[in-house]
mmCIF file of C-alpha atoms in Angstrom:
data_model
loop_
_atom_site.group_PDB
_atom_site.id
_atom_site.type_symbol
_atom_site.label_atom_id
_atom_site.label_comp_id
_atom_site.label_asym_id
_atom_site.label_seq_id
_atom_site.Cartn_x
_atom_site.Cartn_y
_atom_site.Cartn_z
ATOM 1 C CA UNK B 221 -51.545 16.561 -8.250
ATOM 2 C CA UNK B 222 -51.318 13.726 -5.628
ATOM 3 C CA UNK B 223 -49.773 11.502 -8.409
ATOM 4 C CA UNK B 224 -46.852 14.013 -8.574
ATOM 5 C CA UNK B 225 -46.273 14.512 -5.318
ATOM 6 C CA UNK B 226 -46.019 10.788 -4.316
ATOM 7 C CA UNK B 227 -43.575 10.631 -7.701
ATOM 8 C CA UNK B 228 -41.449 13.535 -6.433
ATOM 9 C CA UNK B 229 -41.307 11.834 -2.923
ATOM 10 C CA UNK B 230 -40.090 8.383 -4.381
ATOM 11 C CA UNK B 231 -37.682 9.786 -6.327
ATOM 12 C CA UNK B 232 -36.068 11.830 -3.365
ATOM 13 C CA UNK B 233 -36.313 8.661 -0.938
ATOM 14 C CA UNK B 234 -34.484 6.737 -3.968
ATOM 15 C CA UNK B 235 -31.748 9.185 -4.269
ATOM 16 C CA UNK B 236 -31.218 9.674 -0.287
ATOM 17 C CA UNK B 237 -31.489 5.607 -0.516
ATOM 18 C CA UNK B 238 -28.504 5.439 -2.893
ATOM 19 C CA UNK B 239 -26.840 7.963 -0.926
ATOM 20 C CA UNK B 240 -26.696 6.543 2.186
ATOM 21 C CA UNK B 241 -26.188 2.925 0.459
ATOM 22 C CA UNK B 242 -23.052 4.392 -1.150
ATOM 23 C CA UNK B 243 -21.612 6.296 1.870
ATOM 24 C CA UNK B 244 -22.233 4.123 4.882
ATOM 25 C CA UNK B 245 -19.964 1.050 6.150
ATOM 26 C CA UNK B 246 -20.648 -2.364 4.759
ATOM 27 C CA UNK B 247 -19.275 -5.292 5.962
ATOM 28 C CA UNK B 248 -18.226 -8.579 3.822
ATOM 29 C CA UNK B 249 -16.385 -12.137 4.807
ATOM 30 C CA UNK B 250 -14.074 -12.719 2.218
ATOM 31 C CA UNK B 251 -11.240 -14.847 1.253
ATOM 32 C CA UNK B 252 -8.179 -12.683 -0.378
ATOM 33 C CA UNK B 253 -6.317 -14.373 -3.084
ATOM 34 C CA UNK B 254 -3.933 -11.681 -4.178
ATOM 35 C CA UNK B 255 -3.517 -8.058 -4.238
ATOM 36 C CA UNK B 256 -2.502 -5.856 -7.232
ATOM 37 C CA UNK B 257 -1.551 -2.200 -8.769
ATOM 38 C CA UNK B 258 -3.619 -1.081 -11.657
ATOM 39 C CA UNK B 259 -2.314 2.079 -13.151
ATOM 40 C CA UNK B 260 -6.151 3.954 -13.235
ATOM 41 C CA UNK B 261 -6.910 7.124 -15.756
ATOM 42 C CA UNK B 262 -9.686 9.341 -13.896
ATOM 43 C CA UNK B 263 -12.579 10.149 -15.918
ATOM 44 C CA UNK B 264 -15.897 12.532 -15.742
ATOM 45 C CA UNK B 265 -17.589 9.130 -15.268
ATOM 46 C CA UNK B 266 -15.615 7.680 -12.689
ATOM 47 C CA UNK B 267 -13.389 10.324 -10.710
ATOM 48 C CA UNK B 268 -15.918 11.126 -8.303
ATOM 49 C CA UNK B 269 -16.430 7.730 -6.874
ATOM 50 C CA UNK B 270 -12.616 7.790 -6.226
ATOM 51 C CA UNK B 271 -10.808 9.234 -2.997
ATOM 52 C CA UNK B 272 -7.900 11.934 -3.309
ATOM 53 C CA UNK B 273 -4.262 10.834 -3.463
ATOM 54 C CA UNK B 274 -2.609 8.887 -0.365
ATOM 55 C CA UNK B 275 -1.558 10.936 2.612
ATOM 56 C CA UNK B 276 1.792 12.360 1.815
ATOM 57 C CA UNK B 277 1.271 12.255 -2.151
ATOM 58 C CA UNK B 278 -0.217 14.641 -4.906
ATOM 59 C CA UNK B 279 -3.609 14.241 -6.604
ATOM 60 C CA UNK B 280 -3.720 13.663 -10.129
ATOM 61 C CA UNK B 281 -5.797 12.706 -12.979
ATOM 62 C CA UNK B 282 -4.098 9.436 -13.272
ATOM 63 C CA UNK B 283 -2.429 7.078 -10.602
ATOM 64 C CA UNK B 284 -1.402 3.914 -9.393
ATOM 65 C CA UNK B 285 -4.436 2.019 -7.533
ATOM 66 C CA UNK B 286 -4.199 -0.687 -5.272
ATOM 67 C CA UNK B 287 -6.331 -3.580 -5.502
ATOM 68 C CA UNK B 288 -7.488 -6.485 -3.159
ATOM 69 C CA UNK B 289 -8.852 -9.721 -5.021
ATOM 70 C CA UNK B 290 -10.842 -11.828 -3.521
ATOM 71 C CA UNK B 291 -13.709 -14.495 -2.880
ATOM 72 C CA UNK B 292 -17.344 -14.344 -1.379
ATOM 73 C CA UNK B 293 -17.817 -17.913 0.843
ATOM 74 C CA UNK B 294 -20.489 -18.500 -2.058
ATOM 75 C CA UNK B 295 -17.651 -18.323 -4.812
ATOM 76 C CA UNK B 296 -18.200 -15.233 -6.547
ATOM 77 C CA UNK B 297 -15.465 -12.814 -6.996
ATOM 78 C CA UNK B 298 -15.230 -9.303 -5.102
ATOM 79 C CA UNK B 299 -12.410 -6.658 -5.854
ATOM 80 C CA UNK B 300 -11.738 -3.921 -3.418
ATOM 81 C CA UNK B 301 -9.699 -0.776 -3.856
ATOM 82 C CA UNK B 302 -7.539 0.595 -1.116
ATOM 83 C CA UNK B 303 -7.361 4.319 -0.842
ATOM 84 C CA UNK B 304 -6.986 7.342 1.905
ATOM 85 C CA UNK B 305 -9.589 9.093 2.530
ATOM 86 C CA UNK B 306 -8.010 11.682 4.476
ATOM 87 C CA UNK B 307 -10.146 14.433 5.782
ATOM 88 C CA UNK B 308 -12.336 14.877 3.048
ATOM 89 C CA UNK B 309 -16.006 12.883 2.028
ATOM 90 C CA UNK B 310 -16.662 10.440 3.260
ATOM 91 C CA UNK B 311 -15.104 11.260 6.566
ATOM 92 C CA UNK B 312 -13.492 7.931 7.273
ATOM 93 C CA UNK B 313 -10.384 9.704 8.142
ATOM 94 C CA UNK B 314 -8.227 6.663 6.712
ATOM 95 C CA UNK B 315 -4.749 7.192 6.485
ATOM 96 C CA UNK B 316 -3.407 3.661 7.329
ATOM 97 C CA UNK B 317 -4.127 1.874 3.680
ATOM 98 C CA UNK B 318 -0.401 0.938 3.578
ATOM 99 C CA UNK B 319 -1.026 -0.726 6.994
ATOM 100 C CA UNK B 320 -4.131 -2.367 5.228
ATOM 101 C CA UNK B 321 -2.252 -3.542 2.283
ATOM 102 C CA UNK B 322 0.294 -5.295 4.998
ATOM 103 C CA UNK B 323 -2.409 -6.953 6.743
ATOM 104 C CA UNK B 324 -4.562 -8.393 3.259
ATOM 105 C CA UNK B 325 -0.779 -9.658 2.257
ATOM 106 C CA UNK B 326 -1.088 -11.936 5.675
ATOM 107 C CA UNK B 327 -4.185 -13.008 4.881
ATOM 108 C CA UNK B 328 -3.572 -14.447 1.608
ATOM 109 C CA UNK B 329 -4.707 -18.067 1.278
ATOM 110 C CA UNK B 330 -5.743 -20.552 -0.811
ATOM 111 C CA UNK B 331 -9.105 -22.564 -1.461
ATOM 112 C CA UNK B 332 -7.851 -25.636 0.291
ATOM 113 C CA UNK B 333 -6.590 -23.459 3.369
ATOM 114 C CA UNK B 334 -9.193 -20.378 3.688
ATOM 115 C CA UNK B 335 -8.078 -17.119 6.107
ATOM 116 C CA UNK B 336 -11.656 -15.550 6.038
ATOM 117 C CA UNK B 337 -11.852 -12.122 7.138
ATOM 118 C CA UNK B 338 -14.539 -9.718 7.700
ATOM 119 C CA UNK B 339 -14.071 -6.202 5.794
ATOM 120 C CA UNK B 340 -15.755 -3.092 6.128
ATOM 121 C CA UNK B 341 -15.777 -0.953 3.097
ATOM 122 C CA UNK B 342 -18.163 1.646 1.245
ATOM 123 C CA UNK B 343 -18.725 2.182 -1.808
ATOM 124 C CA UNK B 344 -19.949 0.080 -5.071
ATOM 125 C CA UNK B 345 -18.439 -2.018 -7.578
ATOM 126 C CA UNK B 346 -19.218 -0.796 -11.365
ATOM 127 C CA UNK B 347 -17.399 -2.707 -13.678
ATOM 128 C CA UNK B 348 -17.980 -0.501 -16.751
ATOM 129 C CA UNK B 349 -16.597 2.532 -15.088
ATOM 130 C CA UNK B 350 -13.964 0.947 -13.865
ATOM 131 C CA UNK B 351 -15.073 1.553 -9.985
ATOM 132 C CA UNK B 352 -14.768 -0.593 -6.871
ATOM 133 C CA UNK B 353 -15.452 -0.088 -3.298
ATOM 134 C CA UNK B 354 -12.953 1.294 -1.089
ATOM 135 C CA UNK B 355 -11.621 -1.062 1.806
ATOM 136 C CA UNK B 356 -12.094 0.855 5.302
ATOM 137 C CA UNK B 357 -10.982 -1.910 7.724
ATOM 138 C CA UNK B 358 -10.543 -5.756 7.956
ATOM 139 C CA UNK B 359 -10.326 -7.993 10.899
ATOM 140 C CA UNK B 360 -9.725 -12.153 10.459
ATOM 141 C CA UNK B 361 -12.551 -14.234 11.659
ATOM 142 C CA UNK B 362 -12.991 -17.939 12.340
ATOM 143 C CA UNK B 363 -15.774 -18.899 10.087
ATOM 144 C CA UNK B 364 -17.089 -17.494 7.009
ATOM 145 C CA UNK B 365 -21.029 -18.214 8.548
ATOM 146 C CA UNK B 366 -19.866 -15.480 11.229
ATOM 147 C CA UNK B 367 -22.733 -12.922 11.694
ATOM 148 C CA UNK B 368 -21.727 -9.139 11.185
ATOM 149 C CA UNK B 369 -23.768 -6.570 13.524
ATOM 150 C CA UNK B 370 -23.775 -3.103 11.555
ATOM 151 C CA UNK B 371 -23.684 -1.216 14.844
ATOM 152 C CA UNK B 372 -22.650 2.074 13.224
ATOM 153 C CA UNK B 373 -25.728 2.046 10.687
ATOM 154 C CA UNK B 374 -28.416 1.259 13.167
ATOM 155 C CA UNK B 375 -27.044 3.882 15.395
ATOM 156 C CA UNK B 376 -26.903 6.266 12.420
ATOM 157 C CA UNK B 377 -30.623 5.627 11.180
ATOM 158 C CA UNK B 378 -31.633 5.885 15.010
ATOM 159 C CA UNK B 379 -30.413 9.345 15.406
ATOM 160 C CA UNK B 380 -31.519 10.179 11.876
ATOM 161 C CA UNK B 381 -35.257 9.555 12.350
ATOM 162 C CA UNK B 382 -34.977 11.286 15.868
ATOM 163 C CA UNK B 383 -33.619 14.319 13.947
ATOM 164 C CA UNK B 384 -36.069 14.131 11.185
ATOM 165 C CA UNK B 385 -39.196 13.396 13.944
ATOM 166 C CA UNK B 386 -37.595 16.659 15.789
ATOM 167 C CA UNK B 387 -37.862 18.612 12.164
ATOM 168 C CA UNK B 388 -41.263 17.533 12.003
ATOM 169 C CA UNK B 389 -42.290 18.559 15.483
ATOM 170 C CA UNK B 390 -40.263 22.294 15.271
ATOM 171 C CA UNK B 391 -41.918 22.576 11.537
ATOM 172 C CA UNK B 392 -45.588 21.779 12.825
ATOM 173 C CA UNK B 393 -44.951 24.281 16.186
ATOM 174 C CA UNK B 394 -43.775 26.901 13.568
ATOM 175 C CA UNK B 395 -46.899 26.408 11.492
ATOM 176 C CA UNK B 396 -49.323 26.348 14.072
ATOM 177 C CA UNK B 397 -47.635 29.590 15.495
ATOM 178 C CA UNK B 398 -46.390 31.505 12.351
ATOM 179 C CA UNK B 399 -47.761 30.046 9.170
ATOM 180 C CA UNK B 400 -51.630 29.048 10.043
ATOM 181 C CA UNK B 401 -52.441 32.121 11.619
ATOM 182 C CA UNK B 402 -51.481 34.553 8.445
ATOM 183 C CA UNK B 403 -53.144 32.301 6.253
ATOM 184 C CA UNK B 404 -56.189 32.403 8.455
ATOM 185 C CA UNK B 405 -55.878 35.961 8.241
ATOM 186 C CA UNK B 406 -55.486 36.157 4.494
ATOM 187 C CA UNK B 407 -58.181 33.876 4.556
ATOM 188 C CA UNK B 408 -60.374 36.184 6.312
ATOM 189 C CA UNK B 409 -59.301 39.328 4.456
ATOM 190 C CA UNK B 410 -60.352 37.736 1.311
ATOM 191 C CA UNK B 411 -63.697 36.630 2.383
ATOM 192 C CA UNK B 412 -64.229 40.561 3.706
ATOM 193 C CA UNK B 413 -63.168 41.572 0.189
ATOM 194 C CA UNK B 414 -65.583 39.281 -1.347
ATOM 195 C CA UNK B 415 -68.271 40.511 0.751
ATOM 196 C CA UNK B 416 -67.668 43.921 -0.032
ATOM 197 C CA UNK B 417 -67.437 43.149 -3.734
ATOM 198 C CA UNK B 418 -70.457 41.564 -3.480
ATOM 199 C CA UNK B 419 -72.010 44.010 -1.540
ATOM 200 C CA UNK B 420 -70.988 46.178 -4.485
ATOM 201 C CA UNK B 421 -72.401 44.604 -7.174
ATOM 202 C CA UNK B 422 -75.806 44.380 -5.129
ATOM 203 C CA UNK B 423 -75.906 48.191 -4.802
ATOM 204 C CA UNK B 424 -74.583 48.852 -8.486
ATOM 205 C CA UNK B 425 -77.517 46.380 -9.742
ATOM 206 C CA UNK B 426 -79.806 47.878 -7.787
ATOM 207 C CA UNK B 427 -78.882 51.294 -8.988
ATOM 208 C CA UNK B 428 -79.224 50.649 -12.720
ATOM 209 C CA UNK B 429 -82.635 48.632 -11.998
ATOM 210 C CA UNK B 430 -83.639 51.880 -10.431
ATOM 211 C CA UNK B 431 -83.118 53.712 -13.993
ATOM 212 C CA UNK B 432 -84.847 51.447 -16.000
ATOM 213 C CA UNK B 433 -88.246 52.044 -17.024
ATOM 214 C CA UNK B 434 -90.982 50.273 -14.957
ATOM 215 C CA UNK B 435 -93.519 48.452 -17.266
ATOM 216 C CA UNK B 436 -97.003 50.060 -18.506
ATOM 217 C CA UNK B 437 -100.096 48.884 -16.494
#
């Protein structure tokens, strides 16, 4: 039973960890080399990873998706998509995908004369599903070695921890005031019932014993 509880806890922790890793903002230092548009047909496997159509456009099962192509400082490639999130999930309230496209085009550079940028995004790159992280914001940086402190994530997890501790304290108080007295009362009642049953059995045993024939002397 103890192993089952720990297994369930680990599974729930993994689910919440993946969820927060997907929706919370991440920051990369990237050198952009080009932008493009890719006609994408959405399926049941990848539709959940895409936002709705850009503000002012009708949503459809297929559409052109703007992509940003770049390189990490170590030379590895990365591709981002550029979609408005609008008022829906996740709540980035992004309506400026066209402006972001212009900013990236202005930062396109070569390996000989690189322009580095810090790009804020959420989501994952899943090649076999055709899924890309969604770019949210971008700003130029002087060096690929610039360290980005994730202030939002730090504040978010501090507030989340405080909220969970608050819920835990409320539950413990509720349990002490409401649940534990009920359980103790039920336990006392059960003990009384067991004691009463034992007493009735004893009386029945003595009554039946009185009907037994006494052994001859």
